[in-house]
CSV table of C-alpha atoms in Angstrom, one decimal:
chain,number,residue,atom,x,y,z
Y,1,MET,CA,144.6,123.6,89.2
Y,2,LYS,CA,148.3,125.9,89.8
Y,3,THR,CA,150.2,122.8,91.2
Y,4,GLY,CA,153.5,122.9,93.4
Y,5,PHE,CA,155.9,120.1,93.4
Y,6,ILE,CA,159.1,120.3,96.1
Y,7,GLY,CA,161.7,117.5,95.9
Y,8,LEU,CA,163.1,116.4,92.0
Y,9,GLY,CA,164.7,113.4,92.7
Y,10,ALA,CA,163.6,110.5,90.5
Y,11,MET,CA,160.3,109.9,91.7
Y,12,GLY,CA,159.5,113.5,91.5
Y,13,HIS,CA,160.7,114.5,88.9
Y,14,ALA,CA,158.9,112.2,86.8
Y,15,MET,CA,155.5,112.9,88.8
Y,16,ALA,CA,155.9,116.5,87.8
Y,17,MET,CA,156.7,116.3,84.5
Y,18,ARG,CA,153.2,114.1,85.1
Y,19,LEU,CA,151.4,117.1,86.7
Y,20,LEU,CA,152.7,119.3,83.9
Y,21,GLU,CA,151.5,116.8,80.8
Y,22,ALA,CA,148.0,116.5,82.6
Y,23,GLY,CA,147.7,120.8,81.9
Y,24,HIS,CA,148.3,121.6,85.4
Y,25,ASP,CA,150.2,125.4,86.3
Y,26,LEU,CA,153.3,123.6,88.1
Y,27,VAL,CA,155.8,126.3,90.3
Y,28,VAL,CA,158.3,124.0,91.7
Y,29,TYR,CA,161.7,123.9,94.2
Y,30,ASN,CA,164.6,121.8,94.3
Y,31,ARG,CA,167.9,121.8,96.3
Y,32,THR,CA,170.0,121.1,93.0
Y,33,ARG,CA,168.3,123.8,90.9
Y,34,SER,CA,169.2,122.4,87.6
Y,35,LYS,CA,167.1,119.2,88.2
Y,36,ALA,CA,164.7,121.3,87.8
Y,37,ASP,CA,165.5,122.1,83.5
Y,38,ALA,CA,163.9,119.8,82.2
Y,39,LEU,CA,160.7,120.5,83.7
Y,40,VAL,CA,160.6,124.2,82.7
Y,41,ALA,CA,161.5,123.7,79.9
Y,42,HIS,CA,157.9,121.8,79.4
Y,43,GLY,CA,156.2,125.1,81.2
Y,44,ALA,CA,157.5,124.7,85.2
Y,45,VAL,CA,157.7,128.0,86.8
Y,46,VAL,CA,160.8,127.4,89.5
Y,47,ALA,CA,160.6,129.0,92.7
Y,48,ASP,CA,164.0,129.9,95.4
Y,49,THR,CA,161.9,128.4,98.5
Y,50,PRO,CA,159.7,126.2,99.9
Y,51,ALA,CA,157.8,128.7,100.5
Y,52,GLU,CA,157.0,130.4,97.7
Y,53,VAL,CA,156.6,127.5,95.8
Y,54,SER,CA,153.0,127.4,98.8
Y,55,ARG,CA,152.6,131.2,98.2
Y,56,GLN,CA,151.8,130.4,94.5
Y,57,ALA,CA,150.2,126.8,94.5
Y,58,ASP,CA,146.3,125.3,96.0
Y,59,VAL,CA,147.9,121.9,96.3
Y,60,VAL,CA,151.5,121.3,96.9
Y,61,PHE,CA,153.6,117.8,96.5
Y,62,SER,CA,156.3,116.8,98.8
Y,63,MET,CA,158.6,114.4,97.8
Y,64,LEU,CA,161.7,114.5,99.6
Y,65,PHE,CA,164.3,111.9,100.9
Y,66,ASP,CA,163.8,111.9,104.7
Y,67,ASP,CA,162.6,113.3,107.8
Y,68,ALA,CA,164.7,115.7,108.2
Y,69,THR,CA,164.4,117.3,104.6
Y,70,THR,CA,160.8,117.2,105.0
Y,71,GLN,CA,160.5,118.5,108.1
Y,72,GLU,CA,163.1,121.9,106.9
Y,73,ALA,CA,160.7,121.8,103.9
Y,74,SER,CA,157.4,122.0,105.2
Y,75,PHE,CA,158.3,123.7,108.5
Y,76,GLY,CA,161.6,125.7,108.4
Y,77,PRO,CA,162.2,129.3,108.1
Y,78,ASP,CA,161.3,129.2,104.7
Y,79,GLY,CA,159.0,126.2,104.4
Y,80,LEU,CA,155.9,125.8,102.2
Y,81,ALA,CA,153.7,126.3,106.0
Y,82,GLN,CA,154.9,129.7,106.3
Y,83,ALA,CA,153.2,131.0,103.1
Y,84,MET,CA,150.5,128.5,102.4
Y,85,ARG,CA,147.1,130.0,100.7
Y,86,GLU,CA,144.0,129.7,102.6
Y,87,GLY,CA,141.9,126.5,101.7
Y,88,ALA,CA,145.8,125.0,99.6
Y,89,VAL,CA,146.6,121.2,100.7
Y,90,HIS,CA,150.0,120.0,101.3
Y,91,VAL,CA,150.4,116.6,99.5
Y,92,CYS,CA,153.3,114.2,101.0
Y,93,CYS,CA,154.2,111.1,99.4
Y,94,SER,CA,157.5,110.7,100.7
Y,95,THR,CA,158.5,107.8,102.7
Y,96,LEU,CA,158.8,108.6,106.3
Y,97,SER,CA,158.5,107.4,110.2
Y,98,LEU,CA,155.6,107.2,111.7
Y,99,ASP,CA,157.3,110.4,114.6
Y,100,GLN,CA,157.0,112.6,111.7
Y,101,ALA,CA,154.1,111.3,109.7
Y,102,ARG,CA,152.4,112.8,113.0
Y,103,ARG,CA,154.4,115.9,112.9
Y,104,LEU,CA,153.8,116.6,109.8
Y,105,ARG,CA,149.6,116.0,110.7
Y,106,ASP,CA,149.8,118.2,113.7
Y,107,GLY,CA,151.3,120.9,112.3
Y,108,HIS,CA,149.6,121.8,109.8
Y,109,ALA,CA,146.3,121.3,112.2
Y,110,ALA,CA,147.7,123.8,114.2
Y,111,ARG,CA,148.8,126.2,111.6
Y,112,GLY,CA,144.3,125.5,110.2
Y,113,GLN,CA,146.0,124.0,107.4
Y,114,HIS,CA,144.7,121.2,105.4
Y,115,TYR,CA,147.4,117.9,105.2
Y,116,VAL,CA,147.6,114.5,103.2
Y,117,SER,CA,149.5,111.8,102.9
Y,118,ALA,CA,149.6,110.6,99.8
Y,119,ASN,CA,152.6,107.5,99.2
Y,120,VAL,CA,153.0,105.6,96.3
Y,121,LEU,CA,154.1,102.3,95.2
Y,122,GLY,CA,156.4,102.0,92.2
Y,123,ARG,CA,159.2,102.7,90.7
Y,124,PRO,CA,161.0,105.4,88.1
Y,125,PRO,CA,159.6,104.2,85.1
Y,126,ALA,CA,156.3,103.7,86.2
Y,127,ALA,CA,156.1,107.1,87.4
Y,128,GLU,CA,157.0,107.9,83.8
Y,129,ALA,CA,154.4,106.3,82.3
Y,130,GLY,CA,151.5,107.1,85.4
Y,131,LYS,CA,151.7,104.2,86.6
Y,132,LEU,CA,152.2,103.9,90.4
Y,133,TYR,CA,149.3,103.2,93.1
Y,134,ALA,CA,148.6,105.8,95.8
Y,135,MET,CA,147.7,105.1,99.3
Y,136,ILE,CA,146.0,108.5,100.7
Y,137,ALA,CA,144.8,109.4,104.3
Y,138,GLY,CA,143.0,112.2,105.9
Y,139,GLU,CA,139.9,114.2,105.9
Y,140,GLN,CA,138.1,113.0,103.1
Y,141,ALA,CA,136.5,116.1,101.6
Y,142,VAL,CA,140.5,117.0,101.2
Y,143,LEU,CA,141.1,113.5,99.3
Y,144,ASP,CA,138.2,114.4,97.1
Y,145,ARG,CA,139.9,117.8,96.1
Y,146,VAL,CA,143.1,116.0,95.8
Y,147,SER,CA,142.4,112.7,93.8
Y,148,PRO,CA,142.1,114.1,90.3
Y,149,VAL,CA,145.6,115.9,90.4
Y,150,MET,CA,147.1,112.4,91.8
Y,151,GLU,CA,145.7,111.0,88.7
Y,152,ALA,CA,148.3,112.7,86.2
Y,153,PHE,CA,150.6,110.0,87.9
Y,154,SER,CA,148.6,107.2,89.2
Y,155,GLN,CA,146.8,104.5,87.4
Y,156,ARG,CA,144.7,103.4,90.9
Y,157,ILE,CA,144.3,105.8,94.0
Y,158,PHE,CA,143.4,103.5,97.1
Y,159,ARG,CA,141.8,105.3,100.4
Y,160,VAL,CA,143.4,104.4,103.8
Y,161,GLY,CA,141.2,105.8,106.3
Y,162,ASP,CA,140.8,109.6,108.0
Y,163,ASP,CA,144.3,109.9,109.8
Y,164,PRO,CA,147.1,110.2,107.3
Y,165,VAL,CA,149.3,108.4,109.6
Y,166,GLN,CA,147.5,105.6,108.4
Y,167,ALA,CA,148.7,106.0,105.0
Y,168,ASN,CA,152.7,105.9,106.2
Y,169,LEU,CA,152.3,102.5,107.7
Y,170,VAL,CA,150.6,101.0,104.6
Y,171,LYS,CA,153.7,102.5,102.7
Y,172,LEU,CA,156.4,101.0,105.3
Y,173,SER,CA,154.5,97.5,105.6
Y,174,LEU,CA,154.7,97.2,101.8
Y,175,ASN,CA,157.7,98.4,101.1
Y,176,PHE,CA,159.0,95.8,103.5
Y,177,MET,CA,156.8,93.4,101.9
Y,178,ILE,CA,158.6,94.1,98.9
Y,179,TYR,CA,162.1,93.6,100.2
Y,180,SER,CA,161.5,90.7,101.9
Y,181,THR,CA,160.3,88.8,98.6
Y,182,ILE,CA,163.9,90.1,97.6
Y,183,GLU,CA,165.1,88.1,100.0
Y,184,GLN,CA,163.5,85.1,99.5
Y,185,MET,CA,164.4,85.5,95.5
Y,186,ALA,CA,167.6,85.8,96.6
Y,187,GLU,CA,168.0,82.7,98.5
Y,188,VAL,CA,165.7,80.4,95.9
Y,189,PHE,CA,168.2,81.5,93.3
Y,190,ALA,CA,171.0,81.1,95.3
Y,191,LEU,CA,170.7,77.8,96.0
Y,192,ASN,CA,169.4,76.3,92.9
Y,193,GLU,CA,172.7,78.5,91.5
Y,194,GLN,CA,174.6,76.6,93.8
Y,195,MET,CA,173.3,73.3,92.7
Y,196,GLY,CA,174.0,73.8,89.2
Y,197,THR,CA,170.3,74.8,87.6
Y,198,ASP,CA,170.5,78.4,86.2
Y,199,PRO,CA,168.7,80.8,88.2
Y,200,ALA,CA,167.2,81.9,84.8
Y,201,LEU,CA,165.5,78.8,84.2
Y,202,VAL,CA,164.3,78.9,88.0
Y,203,PHE,CA,162.9,82.5,87.1
Y,204,GLU,CA,161.1,81.5,83.8
Y,205,ILE,CA,159.7,78.8,86.0
Y,206,MET,CA,158.5,81.0,89.0
Y,207,THR,CA,156.9,83.6,86.6
Y,208,ASN,CA,154.8,81.3,84.4
Y,209,SER,CA,153.2,79.5,86.9
Y,210,PHE,CA,152.7,80.5,90.9
Y,211,CYS,CA,155.1,83.4,92.0
Y,212,ASN,CA,153.7,85.6,88.8
Y,213,ALA,CA,153.1,88.8,90.5
Y,214,PRO,CA,154.6,92.1,89.4
Y,215,VAL,CA,157.1,92.0,92.3
Y,216,HIS,CA,158.4,88.6,91.5
Y,217,ARG,CA,158.6,89.5,87.4
Y,218,ASN,CA,159.9,92.9,88.0
Y,219,TYR,CA,162.5,92.4,90.8
Y,220,GLY,CA,163.8,89.0,90.1
Y,221,GLN,CA,164.2,89.7,86.4
Y,222,LEU,CA,166.5,92.8,87.7
Y,223,MET,CA,168.1,89.9,89.9
Y,224,VAL,CA,168.3,87.7,86.9
Y,225,ASP,CA,170.1,90.5,85.0
Y,226,ARG,CA,172.6,91.3,88.0
Y,227,ALA,CA,171.5,94.7,87.3
Y,228,TYR,CA,172.3,96.5,90.3
Y,229,ASP,CA,174.6,99.8,89.1
Y,230,TYR,CA,170.9,102.1,88.0
Y,231,PRO,CA,169.2,101.9,90.8
Y,232,GLY,CA,165.7,102.7,91.0
Y,233,ALA,CA,165.7,102.9,95.0
Y,234,PRO,CA,169.3,102.2,96.7
Y,235,VAL,CA,170.4,99.8,99.2
Y,236,THR,CA,170.4,102.9,101.5
Y,237,LEU,CA,167.0,103.6,101.2
Y,238,GLY,CA,165.6,100.2,101.6
Y,239,LEU,CA,167.5,99.9,105.4
Y,240,LYS,CA,166.0,103.1,106.1
Y,241,ASP,CA,162.5,101.7,105.2
Y,242,VAL,CA,162.9,98.9,107.2
Y,243,LYS,CA,164.2,100.4,110.3
Y,244,MET,CA,161.2,102.5,110.1
Y,245,PHE,CA,159.2,99.6,109.8
Y,246,LEU,CA,161.4,98.0,112.9
Y,247,GLN,CA,160.5,100.6,114.5
Y,248,ALA,CA,157.0,100.9,114.3
Y,249,GLY,CA,156.7,97.4,115.7
Y,250,HIS,CA,158.8,98.6,118.4
Y,251,GLU,CA,155.9,101.4,118.9
Y,252,ILE,CA,152.8,98.6,120.5
Y,253,GLY,CA,155.3,95.8,120.9
Y,254,LEU,CA,155.4,93.8,117.9
Y,255,ASP,CA,158.5,91.4,117.2
Y,256,LEU,CA,159.2,91.4,113.6
Y,257,PRO,CA,161.5,88.9,113.0
Y,258,TYR,CA,161.1,88.4,108.9
Y,259,ALA,CA,162.1,92.6,109.0
Y,260,ASP,CA,165.2,91.8,111.4
Y,261,ILE,CA,166.9,89.4,108.8
Y,262,VAL,CA,166.0,91.9,106.1
Y,263,HIS,CA,167.4,94.6,108.0
Y,264,ASP,CA,170.7,92.6,109.0
Y,265,ARG,CA,171.1,91.7,104.8
Y,266,LEU,CA,170.4,95.8,104.3
Y,267,ALA,CA,173.1,96.1,106.5
Y,268,ALA,CA,175.6,93.4,104.9
Y,269,SER,CA,175.0,95.0,102.0
Y,270,ILE,CA,176.4,98.6,102.7
Y,271,GLU,CA,179.3,97.2,104.5
Y,272,ALA,CA,180.0,95.4,101.4
Y,273,GLY,CA,180.2,98.3,99.7
Y,274,ASP,CA,176.8,98.2,97.6
Y,275,GLY,CA,175.0,100.6,99.7
Y,276,GLU,CA,174.2,102.6,96.5
Y,277,ARG,CA,173.3,100.0,94.1
Y,278,ASP,CA,170.1,99.0,93.8
Y,279,PHE,CA,168.6,97.0,96.4
Y,280,VAL,CA,168.1,93.4,94.3
Y,281,VAL,CA,171.8,93.2,94.9
Y,282,LEU,CA,171.1,91.4,98.6
Y,283,ARG,CA,171.1,88.3,95.5
Y,284,GLU,CA,175.1,88.8,96.1
Y,285,ARG,CA,175.1,88.7,99.4
Y,286,VAL,CA,172.8,85.5,99.9
Y,287,LYS,CA,175.7,83.8,97.6
Y,288,ALA,CA,178.3,85.1,99.9
Y,289,GLY,CA,176.8,83.7,102.7
Y,290,LEU,CA,176.1,80.5,100.6
Y,291,LYS,CA,179.7,80.4,99.8
Y,292,GLN,CA,181.4,80.7,103.2
Y,293,GLY,CA,178.9,78.2,104.2
């Protein structure tokens, strides 16, 4: 299938490479053109604008940083919506606010175009291995079309509903669960270390008993190793996600007190100069709080 990909950050690049390896013809766009070099070496074609991507592709994936970049790439003067083929589909994988998710849904619908939200769980190594978990929502017939393509980078695809916004909310919710679990482990490691128990031992017990989910094993290991400086996702990204989760609660008048705690911890990490480090650096903020106490 002729496929497009817009946004070649760590996640987008890995997902695009999997599409190439699965045999799809691929046209790509990224503001920093050099990020496409490795993909070109494997057969991809580089476009000058998002519109040029959609002019050539039957399915166009986008994986961009935030609401503003996604809106511009979708509906700006050179946006992909300006040149989508008849019957083509925009599949947005970005983590976005619910307001932006609605803008995408409604903007494509007003143009008679197909749109799917397809959020993914997993860090760049999982994307490289084709082991992401995908949550998709949209018109069921369109989901039938894009799901086989997404198998190139997904180990499992969950259908969330008919409204694309549903997938965005599930993604924000599960991201929040990751951050809150990191906060829990940070508190546990800091307290035990303060009392003389090696966090590595706590981690061994934890992951070989009841707390052995991937979120505990993967992020816990990063925290034990203090692997803060090669971020799969930085603190700034975590704060963006938690703000959007809190806003979703605010829309319906729901208090989310755990989310407030995680928000403040992430904000404190940025104030401490750790904004571009991996969000497992929360361990250091918890530890600093214990020392002050």
